[in-house]
Amino acid sequence: MKLATYTANGQTRTGIVVGDTIIDSGVDGTMIDLIREWDTLKSGLEAKAAAGGGVPLASVKLEAPVQRPGKIFAIGLNYADHIEESKMETPQRQVWFTKAQTSVNAPYDDIEIATGTVTNDYEVELVAVIGKGGKHLGIEDAPAAIFGYCVGNDVTERMWQHAGPQWSLGKSFDTHAPMGPWIVTADEVGDPHNLGLRCFVNGEKRQDSNSKHLVFNIWQQVEHLSTGMTLEPGDCLFTGTPGGVGAAMDPRQFLQPGDVVRCEIDGLGHIEGKMVAEG
């Protein structure tokens, strides 16, 4: 099932995407509320999807599926070709940083280039959305802990990323975590470790890989994070980016106002945003 957050007639709701239509879920509350009550709601939402009767998807504004995740974590250096282009050593332990809630952006909204910054970069990523979550989850527990997946762009301001010993500030600028266009539930995705993912800038393909190349797979990521904290419904994990980022090109190709960045993942759809100077 594809589940979206959308705005129509001044109201923001959750909905079921069926073909080129969207059906109001009828659930009061946010996507996090829907995820939290999924076991109770699932059969009813499946019936709604089968009955049809939605409105054209083009008539609504899609928002980030989870607009205010409780936690946003992202893993660095998790594809071999990206590690090589970054001239870094393959990490023996997972390298995590956080992205601020205020970095979340709708899937087709503009992405801001903050005043005074000149090294904005793109990173297509598979995003895992936590469902039941939990703490002290083992590898075998991880698949059941995840609700679904969506497309993400871990937009990064490189100078800020490397200005200190940790990366979170350079990863957390407003609008720098576009996600969407909807969550595809885990049962529909099947194996998340065999999905093609690509990023285009102004139509030029910059990244092209497959989630089977993750250094630490998603089950290992869930096991690692849940060792120290409780993963909760709606938490979002950016699972790593492949090679091809602008910072590694020769010469470097950072994003400029007017550039259009499109990220797509097989079976999940695509997101696309235009870079604009902060107003």
mmCIF file of C-alpha atoms in Angstrom, residues 33-231:
data_model
loop_
_atom_site.group_PDB
_atom_site.id
_atom_site.type_symbol
_atom_site.label_atom_id
_atom_site.label_comp_id
_atom_site.label_asym_id
_atom_site.label_seq_id
_atom_site.Cartn_x
_atom_site.Cartn_y
_atom_site.Cartn_z
ATOM 1 C CA ASP A 33 -0.732 8.275 14.413
ATOM 2 C CA LEU A 34 -1.649 6.073 11.448
ATOM 3 C CA ILE A 35 1.567 4.071 11.781
ATOM 4 C CA ARG A 36 1.080 3.676 15.523
ATOM 5 C CA GLU A 37 -2.423 2.226 14.978
ATOM 6 C CA TRP A 38 -1.532 0.264 11.838
ATOM 7 C CA ASP A 39 -2.485 -3.173 13.121
ATOM 8 C CA THR A 40 -6.002 -1.929 13.853
ATOM 9 C CA LEU A 41 -6.353 0.218 10.736
ATOM 10 C CA LYS A 42 -4.790 -1.949 8.038
ATOM 11 C CA SER A 43 -7.799 -4.030 6.977
ATOM 12 C CA GLY A 44 -10.082 -1.000 6.840
ATOM 13 C CA LEU A 45 -7.619 0.942 4.707
ATOM 14 C CA GLU A 46 -7.233 -2.011 2.369
ATOM 15 C CA ALA A 47 -11.019 -2.027 1.942
ATOM 16 C CA LYS A 48 -11.018 1.703 1.198
ATOM 17 C CA ALA A 49 -8.315 1.222 -1.425
ATOM 18 C CA ALA A 50 -10.298 -1.575 -3.071
ATOM 19 C CA ALA A 51 -13.479 0.520 -3.130
ATOM 20 C CA GLY A 52 -11.786 3.393 -4.959
ATOM 21 C CA GLY A 53 -13.437 6.774 -5.266
ATOM 22 C CA GLY A 54 -10.441 8.981 -4.656
ATOM 23 C CA VAL A 55 -9.605 12.370 -6.131
ATOM 24 C CA PRO A 56 -6.920 12.958 -8.765
ATOM 25 C CA LEU A 57 -3.467 12.930 -7.232
ATOM 26 C CA ALA A 58 -2.667 15.985 -9.321
ATOM 27 C CA SER A 59 -5.377 17.964 -7.512
ATOM 28 C CA VAL A 60 -3.643 17.810 -4.099
ATOM 29 C CA LYS A 61 -0.297 18.939 -2.731
ATOM 30 C CA LEU A 62 1.848 16.096 -1.500
ATOM 31 C CA GLU A 63 3.697 16.741 1.746
ATOM 32 C CA ALA A 64 6.560 14.802 3.291
ATOM 33 C CA PRO A 65 4.950 11.499 4.368
ATOM 34 C CA VAL A 66 6.155 12.076 7.948
ATOM 35 C CA GLN A 67 6.274 15.817 8.469
ATOM 36 C CA ARG A 68 7.842 15.833 11.947
ATOM 37 C CA PRO A 69 9.615 12.533 12.620
ATOM 38 C CA GLY A 70 10.563 12.031 16.249
ATOM 39 C CA LYS A 71 14.079 11.144 15.127
ATOM 40 C CA ILE A 72 15.896 11.442 11.807
ATOM 41 C CA PHE A 73 19.116 9.472 11.616
ATOM 42 C CA ALA A 74 21.382 9.126 8.595
ATOM 43 C CA ILE A 75 24.356 6.855 8.052
ATOM 44 C CA GLY A 76 27.513 8.055 6.340
ATOM 45 C CA LEU A 77 30.015 6.170 4.177
ATOM 46 C CA ASN A 78 27.732 3.224 3.452
ATOM 47 C CA TYR A 79 28.402 2.488 -0.244
ATOM 48 C CA ALA A 80 31.875 1.369 -1.337
ATOM 49 C CA ASP A 81 32.024 3.696 -4.350
ATOM 50 C CA HIS A 82 31.045 6.699 -2.222
ATOM 51 C CA ILE A 83 33.687 5.785 0.368
ATOM 52 C CA GLU A 84 36.289 5.582 -2.412
ATOM 53 C CA GLU A 85 35.342 8.931 -3.967
ATOM 54 C CA SER A 86 35.377 10.494 -0.475
ATOM 55 C CA LYS A 87 38.952 9.218 -0.012
ATOM 56 C CA MET A 88 37.974 7.694 3.324
ATOM 57 C CA GLU A 89 38.600 4.297 4.888
ATOM 58 C CA THR A 90 35.764 1.778 4.994
ATOM 59 C CA PRO A 91 34.349 2.223 8.496
ATOM 60 C CA GLN A 92 34.494 -0.749 10.836
ATOM 61 C CA ARG A 93 31.591 0.666 12.817
ATOM 62 C CA GLN A 94 28.509 2.460 11.538
ATOM 63 C CA VAL A 95 28.910 6.245 11.189
ATOM 64 C CA TRP A 96 25.694 8.036 12.165
ATOM 65 C CA PHE A 97 24.596 11.639 12.306
ATOM 66 C CA THR A 98 21.240 13.322 12.806
ATOM 67 C CA LYS A 99 19.185 15.645 10.641
ATOM 68 C CA ALA A 100 16.916 18.227 12.280
ATOM 69 C CA GLN A 101 13.128 17.939 12.073
ATOM 70 C CA THR A 102 13.085 21.343 10.389
ATOM 71 C CA SER A 103 15.116 19.965 7.489
ATOM 72 C CA VAL A 104 12.123 17.888 6.345
ATOM 73 C CA ASN A 105 10.759 19.054 3.001
ATOM 74 C CA ALA A 106 7.846 18.056 0.780
ATOM 75 C CA PRO A 107 8.745 15.850 -2.200
ATOM 76 C CA TYR A 108 8.265 18.504 -4.899
ATOM 77 C CA ASP A 109 8.939 21.701 -2.955
ATOM 78 C CA ASP A 110 11.865 24.013 -3.612
ATOM 79 C CA ILE A 111 15.106 23.342 -1.733
ATOM 80 C CA GLU A 112 16.796 26.378 -0.205
ATOM 81 C CA ILE A 113 20.388 27.431 -0.677
ATOM 82 C CA ALA A 114 20.997 29.247 2.590
ATOM 83 C CA THR A 115 22.386 32.761 2.439
ATOM 84 C CA GLY A 116 26.177 32.726 2.343
ATOM 85 C CA THR A 117 26.558 29.040 1.413
ATOM 86 C CA VAL A 118 28.059 27.826 -1.870
ATOM 87 C CA THR A 119 28.719 24.082 -1.446
ATOM 88 C CA ASN A 120 25.246 22.521 -1.452
ATOM 89 C CA ASP A 121 25.217 18.913 -2.665
ATOM 90 C CA TYR A 122 22.731 16.085 -3.323
ATOM 91 C CA GLU A 123 22.586 12.503 -2.019
ATOM 92 C CA VAL A 124 19.839 10.116 -3.137
ATOM 93 C CA GLU A 125 18.967 7.702 -0.335
ATOM 94 C CA LEU A 126 16.528 4.931 0.500
ATOM 95 C CA VAL A 127 14.666 6.014 3.642
ATOM 96 C CA ALA A 128 13.350 3.391 6.066
ATOM 97 C CA VAL A 129 10.353 4.515 8.133
ATOM 98 C CA ILE A 130 10.072 2.832 11.509
ATOM 99 C CA GLY A 131 6.800 1.125 12.413
ATOM 100 C CA LYS A 132 6.625 -0.867 15.633
ATOM 101 C CA GLY A 133 10.238 -0.079 16.401
ATOM 102 C CA GLY A 134 11.546 -1.104 19.769
ATOM 103 C CA LYS A 135 14.808 -1.391 21.684
ATOM 104 C CA HIS A 136 17.525 -4.048 21.683
ATOM 105 C CA LEU A 137 16.293 -5.372 18.336
ATOM 106 C CA GLY A 138 18.276 -8.167 16.771
ATOM 107 C CA ILE A 139 18.908 -8.706 13.069
ATOM 108 C CA GLU A 140 15.989 -11.130 13.021
ATOM 109 C CA ASP A 141 13.680 -8.523 14.609
ATOM 110 C CA ALA A 142 14.556 -5.679 12.263
ATOM 111 C CA PRO A 143 12.267 -6.427 9.282
ATOM 112 C CA ALA A 144 9.171 -6.382 11.495
ATOM 113 C CA ALA A 145 10.261 -3.087 13.049
ATOM 114 C CA ILE A 146 10.018 -1.201 9.756
ATOM 115 C CA PHE A 147 6.739 0.185 8.440
ATOM 116 C CA GLY A 148 7.819 1.079 4.932
ATOM 117 C CA TYR A 149 10.166 2.962 2.643
ATOM 118 C CA CYS A 150 10.330 6.186 0.668
ATOM 119 C CA VAL A 151 12.758 8.203 -1.448
ATOM 120 C CA GLY A 152 15.000 10.740 0.264
ATOM 121 C CA ASN A 153 17.567 13.358 -0.650
ATOM 122 C CA ASP A 154 20.158 13.943 2.085
ATOM 123 C CA VAL A 155 20.955 17.456 0.879
ATOM 124 C CA THR A 156 24.266 18.542 2.384
ATOM 125 C CA GLU A 157 26.126 21.807 2.796
ATOM 126 C CA ARG A 158 29.687 20.481 2.467
ATOM 127 C CA MET A 159 31.625 23.325 4.069
ATOM 128 C CA TRP A 160 29.406 23.159 7.146
ATOM 129 C CA GLN A 161 29.575 19.353 7.124
ATOM 130 C CA HIS A 162 33.361 19.389 7.432
ATOM 131 C CA ALA A 163 33.726 22.523 9.566
ATOM 132 C CA GLY A 164 33.743 20.459 12.760
ATOM 133 C CA PRO A 165 34.212 16.915 14.013
ATOM 134 C CA GLN A 166 30.572 15.914 13.445
ATOM 135 C CA TRP A 167 28.348 16.369 10.435
ATOM 136 C CA SER A 168 24.901 17.186 11.805
ATOM 137 C CA LEU A 169 24.960 20.960 11.238
ATOM 138 C CA GLY A 170 25.873 20.624 7.564
ATOM 139 C CA LYS A 171 23.136 18.032 7.147
ATOM 140 C CA SER A 172 20.358 19.924 8.914
ATOM 141 C CA PHE A 173 19.701 23.120 6.990
ATOM 142 C CA ASP A 174 16.023 23.945 6.485
ATOM 143 C CA THR A 175 14.476 22.032 3.535
ATOM 144 C CA HIS A 176 17.520 19.731 3.266
ATOM 145 C CA ALA A 177 15.633 16.476 3.867
ATOM 146 C CA PRO A 178 13.085 16.138 1.053
ATOM 147 C CA MET A 179 11.179 12.855 1.374
ATOM 148 C CA GLY A 180 8.364 11.072 -0.385
ATOM 149 C CA PRO A 181 6.418 11.066 -2.504
ATOM 150 C CA TRP A 182 4.710 8.526 -0.208
ATOM 151 C CA ILE A 183 5.560 5.560 1.996
ATOM 152 C CA VAL A 184 5.360 2.163 0.315
ATOM 153 C CA THR A 185 4.613 -0.344 3.070
ATOM 154 C CA ALA A 186 7.257 -2.960 3.765
ATOM 155 C CA ASP A 187 5.054 -5.864 2.679
ATOM 156 C CA GLU A 188 4.695 -4.318 -0.779
ATOM 157 C CA VAL A 189 8.413 -3.531 -1.123
ATOM 158 C CA GLY A 190 9.583 -7.017 -0.209
ATOM 159 C CA ASP A 191 13.389 -7.131 -0.149
ATOM 160 C CA PRO A 192 14.672 -3.570 0.382
ATOM 161 C CA HIS A 193 18.191 -4.685 -0.429
ATOM 162 C CA ASN A 194 17.713 -4.923 -4.167
ATOM 163 C CA LEU A 195 16.310 -1.563 -5.250
ATOM 164 C CA GLY A 196 17.857 0.579 -7.972
ATOM 165 C CA LEU A 197 18.333 4.232 -7.009
ATOM 166 C CA ARG A 198 19.369 7.208 -9.117
ATOM 167 C CA CYS A 199 19.864 10.963 -8.878
ATOM 168 C CA PHE A 200 19.681 13.453 -11.741
ATOM 169 C CA VAL A 201 20.677 17.123 -11.804
ATOM 170 C CA ASN A 202 19.034 19.065 -14.637
ATOM 171 C CA GLY A 203 18.403 15.720 -16.353
ATOM 172 C CA GLU A 204 22.051 14.561 -16.087
ATOM 173 C CA LYS A 205 22.420 11.266 -14.253
ATOM 174 C CA ARG A 206 24.867 11.754 -11.387
ATOM 175 C CA GLN A 207 24.214 8.694 -9.186
ATOM 176 C CA ASP A 208 23.151 5.205 -10.266
ATOM 177 C CA SER A 209 23.383 2.241 -7.909
ATOM 178 C CA ASN A 210 21.435 -0.436 -6.044
ATOM 179 C CA SER A 211 20.676 -0.910 -2.355
ATOM 180 C CA LYS A 212 22.311 -4.358 -2.547
ATOM 181 C CA HIS A 213 25.624 -2.469 -2.331
ATOM 182 C CA LEU A 214 25.002 -1.121 1.182
ATOM 183 C CA VAL A 215 28.023 -1.739 3.417
ATOM 184 C CA PHE A 216 25.815 -2.054 6.512
ATOM 185 C CA ASN A 217 22.378 -3.289 5.486
ATOM 186 C CA ILE A 218 19.140 -1.980 6.948
ATOM 187 C CA TRP A 219 18.730 -4.832 9.429
ATOM 188 C CA GLN A 220 22.209 -4.133 10.793
ATOM 189 C CA GLN A 221 21.372 -0.433 10.995
ATOM 190 C CA VAL A 222 18.224 -1.113 13.041
ATOM 191 C CA GLU A 223 20.103 -3.491 15.338
ATOM 192 C CA HIS A 224 22.862 -0.941 15.910
ATOM 193 C CA LEU A 225 20.640 2.075 16.612
ATOM 194 C CA SER A 226 18.216 0.187 18.837
ATOM 195 C CA THR A 227 21.045 -0.882 21.093
ATOM 196 C CA GLY A 228 21.044 2.527 22.701
ATOM 197 C CA MET A 229 17.640 4.016 22.024
ATOM 198 C CA THR A 230 14.038 3.082 21.426
ATOM 199 C CA LEU A 231 13.067 3.376 17.779
#
